Amino acid sequence: MTRREIPLLLLITCCGFDLVRSTVCGECQVEPLPLFQNKRVSVGVKWTKTMTNRAECAALCSHFHSIRSFGYKDSSGECVAYTDPLTTPEDTTYVGESGFNMYSTCASGQQLVNDSAHGHPVLLPTVNHFGSCVTSTDCTVAKTTCNEGLCVCDIMHVYSHGSCVQGCPAYGTGFTIFKNKNLDGYNNRIINNVTTIEACLSLCLAETDFLCVTAEFASGIQRCILSSTAWYEVPRPFTLDSTIFDEAIRNCS
């Protein structure tokens, strides 16, 4: 089996949803919220998209740290992501709408691990952050920044057992993703026709010719770039803002 033939999709169950092909949802608790059935919450909306089914909506929402709940309407496929966790209807603003139901999600950070039963990496929840935030001033731990609603190690450092460090004695299977960043000119491998960032991270973990420690993904051009170089090892002129790529920083084990 070649590198590009590694299976990247896994049949998984999202807590009561039908089986769906996704590497995003993983084994996380996605649950209906009984108090919010036939109710549309009208505050804290992050985005609205049209999806094929509820499981795809859940999978997409679980990819973003800042999304705490989502709504889905079966008849239209409308998927609405919310940045606020929900407690009771009395504590939020909503309107009654038949068929629009609210669900919790598990956007607490994720890691890729090897699934021995299926022989390839899958996403599982992990904790590689230091609490929630609105801005970086909310992050009090040294060398952390606010990223997608969570305090994480800044891009110049790597998460290791509750600290932010430079240099890992060994790398683990978790990643911290920074949007709109590009490590310029340190490309060990360029792979085209990669459709998801999860697939790109799987390729990083599966790489055997070199130790992959950073991965860049551009969804618009379906390109995955793997590198053996850490972000903090590169001169500043080669660490760029980007409108195309997102940068994944591999955590220590």
mmCIF file of C-alpha atoms in Angstrom:
data_model
loop_
_atom_site.group_PDB
_atom_site.id
_atom_site.type_symbol
_atom_site.label_atom_id
_atom_site.label_comp_id
_atom_site.label_asym_id
_atom_site.label_seq_id
_atom_site.Cartn_x
_atom_site.Cartn_y
_atom_site.Cartn_z
ATOM 1 C CA MET A 1 0.000 0.000 0.000
ATOM 2 C CA THR A 2 1.419 3.387 -0.965
ATOM 3 C CA ARG A 3 1.325 6.492 1.204
ATOM 4 C CA ARG A 4 -1.549 8.017 -0.747
ATOM 5 C CA GLU A 5 -3.577 4.823 -0.503
ATOM 6 C CA ILE A 6 -3.718 4.930 3.310
ATOM 7 C CA PRO A 7 -7.425 4.808 4.306
ATOM 8 C CA LEU A 8 -8.450 8.176 5.706
ATOM 9 C CA LEU A 9 -12.172 7.667 6.308
ATOM 10 C CA LEU A 10 -13.656 5.658 9.132
ATOM 11 C CA LEU A 11 -17.215 4.634 9.874
ATOM 12 C CA ILE A 12 -18.007 6.120 13.280
ATOM 13 C CA THR A 13 -21.012 6.726 15.448
ATOM 14 C CA CYS A 14 -21.809 10.195 16.769
ATOM 15 C CA CYS A 15 -23.851 9.283 19.835
ATOM 16 C CA GLY A 16 -27.210 8.369 18.396
ATOM 17 C CA PHE A 17 -26.591 9.650 14.863
ATOM 18 C CA ASP A 18 -26.481 7.212 11.950
ATOM 19 C CA LEU A 19 -23.120 5.815 10.867
ATOM 20 C CA VAL A 20 -21.295 8.421 8.799
ATOM 21 C CA ARG A 21 -17.974 8.663 7.005
ATOM 22 C CA SER A 22 -15.908 11.292 8.782
ATOM 23 C CA THR A 23 -12.516 11.817 10.369
ATOM 24 C CA VAL A 24 -13.689 14.906 12.227
ATOM 25 C CA CYS A 25 -16.251 13.843 14.779
ATOM 26 C CA GLY A 26 -14.234 11.026 16.320
ATOM 27 C CA GLU A 27 -15.383 9.407 19.553
ATOM 28 C CA CYS A 28 -16.981 12.414 21.182
ATOM 29 C CA GLN A 29 -20.243 13.061 22.973
ATOM 30 C CA VAL A 30 -22.654 14.753 20.562
ATOM 31 C CA GLU A 31 -26.044 14.796 22.248
ATOM 32 C CA PRO A 32 -29.498 16.245 21.539
ATOM 33 C CA LEU A 33 -30.619 18.931 24.013
ATOM 34 C CA PRO A 34 -34.174 18.002 25.038
ATOM 35 C CA LEU A 35 -35.057 21.504 26.294
ATOM 36 C CA PHE A 36 -34.163 22.962 22.902
ATOM 37 C CA GLN A 37 -36.129 20.727 20.573
ATOM 38 C CA ASN A 38 -38.174 22.752 18.052
ATOM 39 C CA LYS A 39 -36.355 25.893 19.171
ATOM 40 C CA ARG A 40 -33.911 28.085 17.222
ATOM 41 C CA VAL A 41 -31.404 29.952 19.376
ATOM 42 C CA SER A 42 -30.821 33.427 17.941
ATOM 43 C CA VAL A 43 -27.630 34.517 19.730
ATOM 44 C CA GLY A 44 -24.024 33.342 19.452
ATOM 45 C CA VAL A 45 -24.288 32.271 15.803
ATOM 46 C CA LYS A 46 -20.852 31.617 14.239
ATOM 47 C CA TRP A 47 -22.011 30.498 10.788
ATOM 48 C CA THR A 48 -24.833 28.789 8.869
ATOM 49 C CA LYS A 49 -24.271 26.117 6.205
ATOM 50 C CA THR A 50 -26.302 23.522 4.326
ATOM 51 C CA MET A 51 -25.246 19.941 5.092
ATOM 52 C CA THR A 52 -26.400 16.516 3.897
ATOM 53 C CA ASN A 53 -27.362 15.249 7.366
ATOM 54 C CA ARG A 54 -27.016 15.932 11.088
ATOM 55 C CA ALA A 55 -23.900 13.781 11.462
ATOM 56 C CA GLU A 56 -22.036 15.830 8.861
ATOM 57 C CA CYS A 57 -23.116 18.984 10.677
ATOM 58 C CA ALA A 58 -21.843 17.535 13.976
ATOM 59 C CA ALA A 59 -18.568 16.457 12.390
ATOM 60 C CA LEU A 60 -17.890 19.894 10.949
ATOM 61 C CA CYS A 61 -18.779 21.669 14.194
ATOM 62 C CA SER A 62 -16.557 19.398 16.266
ATOM 63 C CA HIS A 63 -13.538 20.564 14.287
ATOM 64 C CA PHE A 64 -13.686 24.121 15.707
ATOM 65 C CA HIS A 65 -12.652 24.811 19.297
ATOM 66 C CA SER A 66 -14.958 27.812 19.568
ATOM 67 C CA ILE A 67 -18.178 25.976 18.639
ATOM 68 C CA ARG A 68 -20.039 24.793 21.739
ATOM 69 C CA SER A 69 -23.424 23.805 20.271
ATOM 70 C CA PHE A 70 -25.177 23.511 16.935
ATOM 71 C CA GLY A 71 -28.666 23.468 15.475
ATOM 72 C CA TYR A 72 -29.919 21.336 12.608
ATOM 73 C CA LYS A 73 -33.146 21.189 10.591
ATOM 74 C CA ASP A 74 -33.681 17.874 8.834
ATOM 75 C CA SER A 75 -36.122 19.158 6.219
ATOM 76 C CA SER A 76 -33.735 21.781 4.833
ATOM 77 C CA GLY A 77 -30.291 20.529 5.879
ATOM 78 C CA GLU A 78 -29.613 23.841 7.635
ATOM 79 C CA CYS A 79 -26.649 23.551 10.011
ATOM 80 C CA VAL A 80 -26.061 26.448 12.417
ATOM 81 C CA ALA A 81 -22.947 26.648 14.613
ATOM 82 C CA TYR A 82 -23.020 28.499 17.942
ATOM 83 C CA THR A 83 -20.189 29.759 20.105
ATOM 84 C CA ASP A 84 -22.214 29.531 23.326
ATOM 85 C CA PRO A 85 -22.905 26.409 25.398
ATOM 86 C CA LEU A 86 -26.599 26.030 26.217
ATOM 87 C CA THR A 87 -28.110 25.446 29.646
ATOM 88 C CA THR A 88 -31.841 26.284 29.709
ATOM 89 C CA PRO A 89 -34.113 28.256 27.344
ATOM 90 C CA GLU A 90 -34.608 30.838 30.082
ATOM 91 C CA ASP A 91 -30.892 31.692 29.945
ATOM 92 C CA THR A 92 -30.779 32.492 26.233
ATOM 93 C CA THR A 93 -32.791 34.016 23.381
ATOM 94 C CA TYR A 94 -34.683 31.731 20.992
ATOM 95 C CA VAL A 95 -37.754 31.442 18.779
ATOM 96 C CA GLY A 96 -39.981 28.423 18.349
ATOM 97 C CA GLU A 97 -39.464 26.640 15.018
ATOM 98 C CA SER A 98 -40.807 23.182 14.187
ATOM 99 C CA GLY A 99 -38.078 20.750 13.165
ATOM 100 C CA PHE A 100 -35.133 22.923 14.235
ATOM 101 C CA ASN A 101 -33.347 21.155 17.092
ATOM 102 C CA MET A 102 -30.270 22.001 19.145
ATOM 103 C CA TYR A 103 -27.357 19.702 19.997
ATOM 104 C CA SER A 104 -24.224 19.819 22.119
ATOM 105 C CA THR A 105 -20.835 19.271 20.556
ATOM 106 C CA CYS A 106 -17.398 18.325 21.831
ATOM 107 C CA ALA A 107 -15.021 20.966 20.527
ATOM 108 C CA SER A 108 -12.485 20.571 23.309
ATOM 109 C CA GLY A 109 -9.535 19.927 21.008
ATOM 110 C CA GLN A 110 -8.725 16.685 19.223
ATOM 111 C CA GLN A 111 -5.782 14.443 18.509
ATOM 112 C CA LEU A 112 -5.088 11.795 15.895
ATOM 113 C CA VAL A 113 -4.282 8.350 17.292
ATOM 114 C CA ASN A 114 -3.713 4.986 15.667
ATOM 115 C CA ASP A 115 -6.784 2.750 15.698
ATOM 116 C CA SER A 116 -5.417 -0.791 15.903
ATOM 117 C CA ALA A 117 -8.773 -2.280 14.920
ATOM 118 C CA HIS A 118 -8.753 -0.461 11.576
ATOM 119 C CA GLY A 119 -5.036 0.094 11.058
ATOM 120 C CA HIS A 120 -5.038 3.843 10.470
ATOM 121 C CA PRO A 121 -5.261 7.119 12.412
ATOM 122 C CA VAL A 122 -8.559 8.443 13.772
ATOM 123 C CA LEU A 123 -9.470 11.595 15.677
ATOM 124 C CA LEU A 124 -10.174 11.408 19.394
ATOM 125 C CA PRO A 125 -10.798 14.195 21.917
ATOM 126 C CA THR A 126 -7.823 15.490 23.880
ATOM 127 C CA VAL A 127 -7.046 18.406 26.175
ATOM 128 C CA ASN A 128 -4.137 20.492 24.898
ATOM 129 C CA HIS A 129 -5.351 23.901 25.989
ATOM 130 C CA PHE A 130 -5.459 26.170 29.040
ATOM 131 C CA GLY A 131 -9.132 27.125 29.197
ATOM 132 C CA SER A 132 -11.467 29.263 27.109
ATOM 133 C CA CYS A 133 -10.897 32.839 25.971
ATOM 134 C CA VAL A 134 -12.249 35.722 23.962
ATOM 135 C CA THR A 135 -8.922 37.488 23.366
ATOM 136 C CA SER A 136 -5.298 36.625 24.157
ATOM 137 C CA THR A 137 -5.429 38.842 27.242
ATOM 138 C CA ASP A 138 -7.635 36.139 28.786
ATOM 139 C CA CYS A 139 -4.745 33.653 28.538
ATOM 140 C CA THR A 140 -2.626 33.987 31.684
ATOM 141 C CA VAL A 141 -0.264 31.032 31.219
ATOM 142 C CA ALA A 142 3.122 32.013 29.803
ATOM 143 C CA LYS A 143 3.585 31.637 26.026
ATOM 144 C CA THR A 144 -0.104 31.084 25.280
ATOM 145 C CA THR A 145 -2.506 32.807 22.904
ATOM 146 C CA CYS A 146 -6.241 32.760 22.165
ATOM 147 C CA ASN A 147 -6.944 30.495 19.191
ATOM 148 C CA GLU A 148 -10.497 29.555 18.112
ATOM 149 C CA GLY A 149 -11.868 30.334 21.581
ATOM 150 C CA LEU A 150 -9.259 28.408 23.584
ATOM 151 C CA CYS A 151 -5.958 29.385 25.193
ATOM 152 C CA VAL A 152 -3.233 27.317 23.509
ATOM 153 C CA CYS A 153 0.539 27.475 23.196
ATOM 154 C CA ASP A 154 1.473 30.216 20.740
ATOM 155 C CA ILE A 155 2.776 29.194 17.333
ATOM 156 C CA MET A 156 6.409 29.577 18.479
ATOM 157 C CA HIS A 157 5.965 26.876 21.139
ATOM 158 C CA VAL A 158 4.699 23.311 21.454
ATOM 159 C CA TYR A 159 2.279 21.832 23.989
ATOM 160 C CA SER A 160 3.924 19.367 26.389
ATOM 161 C CA HIS A 161 2.207 18.077 29.533
ATOM 162 C CA GLY A 162 0.608 21.346 30.531
ATOM 163 C CA SER A 163 3.486 23.608 29.469
ATOM 164 C CA CYS A 164 4.585 25.427 26.319
ATOM 165 C CA VAL A 165 8.099 24.447 25.246
ATOM 166 C CA GLN A 166 10.532 24.610 22.350
ATOM 167 C CA GLY A 167 11.895 21.180 21.575
ATOM 168 C CA CYS A 168 10.233 17.799 22.130
ATOM 169 C CA PRO A 169 12.157 14.699 23.257
ATOM 170 C CA ALA A 170 9.414 12.845 21.390
ATOM 171 C CA TYR A 171 6.408 13.978 19.390
ATOM 172 C CA GLY A 172 2.884 12.794 20.066
ATOM 173 C CA THR A 173 -0.215 12.432 17.903
ATOM 174 C CA GLY A 174 -1.911 15.707 18.806
ATOM 175 C CA PHE A 175 -1.824 18.944 16.802
ATOM 176 C CA THR A 176 -2.629 22.603 17.427
ATOM 177 C CA ILE A 177 -3.966 24.285 14.275
ATOM 178 C CA PHE A 178 -3.395 27.946 13.437
ATOM 179 C CA LYS A 179 -5.410 29.436 10.618
ATOM 180 C CA ASN A 180 -3.865 31.547 7.865
ATOM 181 C CA LYS A 181 -0.214 30.674 8.545
ATOM 182 C CA ASN A 182 2.445 29.333 6.196
ATOM 183 C CA LEU A 183 5.960 27.967 6.789
ATOM 184 C CA ASP A 184 7.678 29.086 3.597
ATOM 185 C CA GLY A 185 10.401 27.036 1.909
ATOM 186 C CA TYR A 186 10.837 24.138 4.340
ATOM 187 C CA ASN A 187 8.869 21.536 2.420
ATOM 188 C CA ASN A 188 9.910 17.917 2.853
ATOM 189 C CA ARG A 189 6.897 16.578 0.985
ATOM 190 C CA ILE A 190 4.105 18.163 -1.055
ATOM 191 C CA ILE A 191 0.963 16.072 -1.589
ATOM 192 C CA ASN A 192 -1.840 17.184 -3.878
ATOM 193 C CA ASN A 193 -5.487 16.119 -4.050
ATOM 194 C CA VAL A 194 -5.856 16.026 -0.254
ATOM 195 C CA THR A 195 -9.401 17.139 0.549
ATOM 196 C CA THR A 196 -9.429 17.633 4.355
ATOM 197 C CA ILE A 197 -7.025 18.840 7.002
ATOM 198 C CA GLU A 198 -7.657 15.600 8.912
ATOM 199 C CA ALA A 199 -6.340 13.663 5.907
ATOM 200 C CA CYS A 200 -3.280 15.919 5.844
ATOM 201 C CA LEU A 201 -2.601 15.311 9.541
ATOM 202 C CA SER A 202 -3.013 11.582 9.015
ATOM 203 C CA LEU A 203 -0.347 11.734 6.308
ATOM 204 C CA CYS A 204 1.966 13.582 8.699
ATOM 205 C CA LEU A 205 1.587 10.850 11.316
ATOM 206 C CA ALA A 206 2.016 8.121 8.719
ATOM 207 C CA GLU A 207 5.209 9.610 7.231
ATOM 208 C CA THR A 208 8.188 7.249 7.558
ATOM 209 C CA ASP A 209 10.910 8.923 5.458
ATOM 210 C CA PHE A 210 11.325 11.765 7.981
ATOM 211 C CA LEU A 211 9.868 12.939 11.296
ATOM 212 C CA CYS A 212 6.922 15.153 10.388
ATOM 213 C CA VAL A 213 6.485 17.927 12.960
ATOM 214 C CA THR A 214 4.459 20.526 11.024
ATOM 215 C CA ALA A 215 1.798 20.189 8.350
ATOM 216 C CA GLU A 216 0.185 22.837 6.183
ATOM 217 C CA PHE A 217 -3.151 22.432 4.458
ATOM 218 C CA ALA A 218 -4.814 24.529 1.757
ATOM 219 C CA SER A 219 -8.401 23.451 1.166
ATOM 220 C CA GLY A 220 -8.862 25.663 -1.889
ATOM 221 C CA ILE A 221 -6.096 23.925 -3.833
ATOM 222 C CA GLN A 222 -6.314 20.596 -1.952
ATOM 223 C CA ARG A 223 -2.635 20.633 -1.036
ATOM 224 C CA CYS A 224 -0.891 19.176 2.026
ATOM 225 C CA ILE A 225 2.723 20.104 2.814
ATOM 226 C CA LEU A 226 4.713 18.156 5.391
ATOM 227 C CA SER A 227 7.868 19.399 7.097
ATOM 228 C CA SER A 228 10.449 18.095 9.556
ATOM 229 C CA THR A 229 11.089 21.674 10.720
ATOM 230 C CA ALA A 230 9.414 23.240 13.746
ATOM 231 C CA TRP A 231 7.967 26.744 13.387
ATOM 232 C CA TYR A 232 10.331 28.179 16.035
ATOM 233 C CA GLU A 233 13.401 26.864 14.170
ATOM 234 C CA VAL A 234 12.748 29.028 11.110
ATOM 235 C CA PRO A 235 13.958 32.629 10.623
ATOM 236 C CA ARG A 236 11.076 35.083 10.914
ATOM 237 C CA PRO A 237 11.032 36.072 7.192
ATOM 238 C CA PHE A 238 9.956 32.491 6.404
ATOM 239 C CA THR A 239 7.022 32.377 8.858
ATOM 240 C CA LEU A 240 4.241 34.060 6.938
ATOM 241 C CA ASP A 241 0.622 35.068 7.179
ATOM 242 C CA SER A 242 -1.377 33.356 4.446
ATOM 243 C CA THR A 243 -4.801 33.549 2.827
ATOM 244 C CA ILE A 244 -4.466 29.979 1.554
ATOM 245 C CA PHE A 245 -2.815 27.749 4.162
ATOM 246 C CA ASP A 246 -3.508 26.705 7.750
ATOM 247 C CA GLU A 247 -0.591 25.492 9.879
ATOM 248 C CA ALA A 248 -0.707 22.451 12.172
ATOM 249 C CA ILE A 249 1.884 22.323 14.956
ATOM 250 C CA ARG A 250 2.527 18.830 16.307
ATOM 251 C CA ASN A 251 2.449 18.521 20.104
ATOM 252 C CA CYS A 252 4.955 16.669 22.258
ATOM 253 C CA SER A 253 4.061 13.179 23.433
#
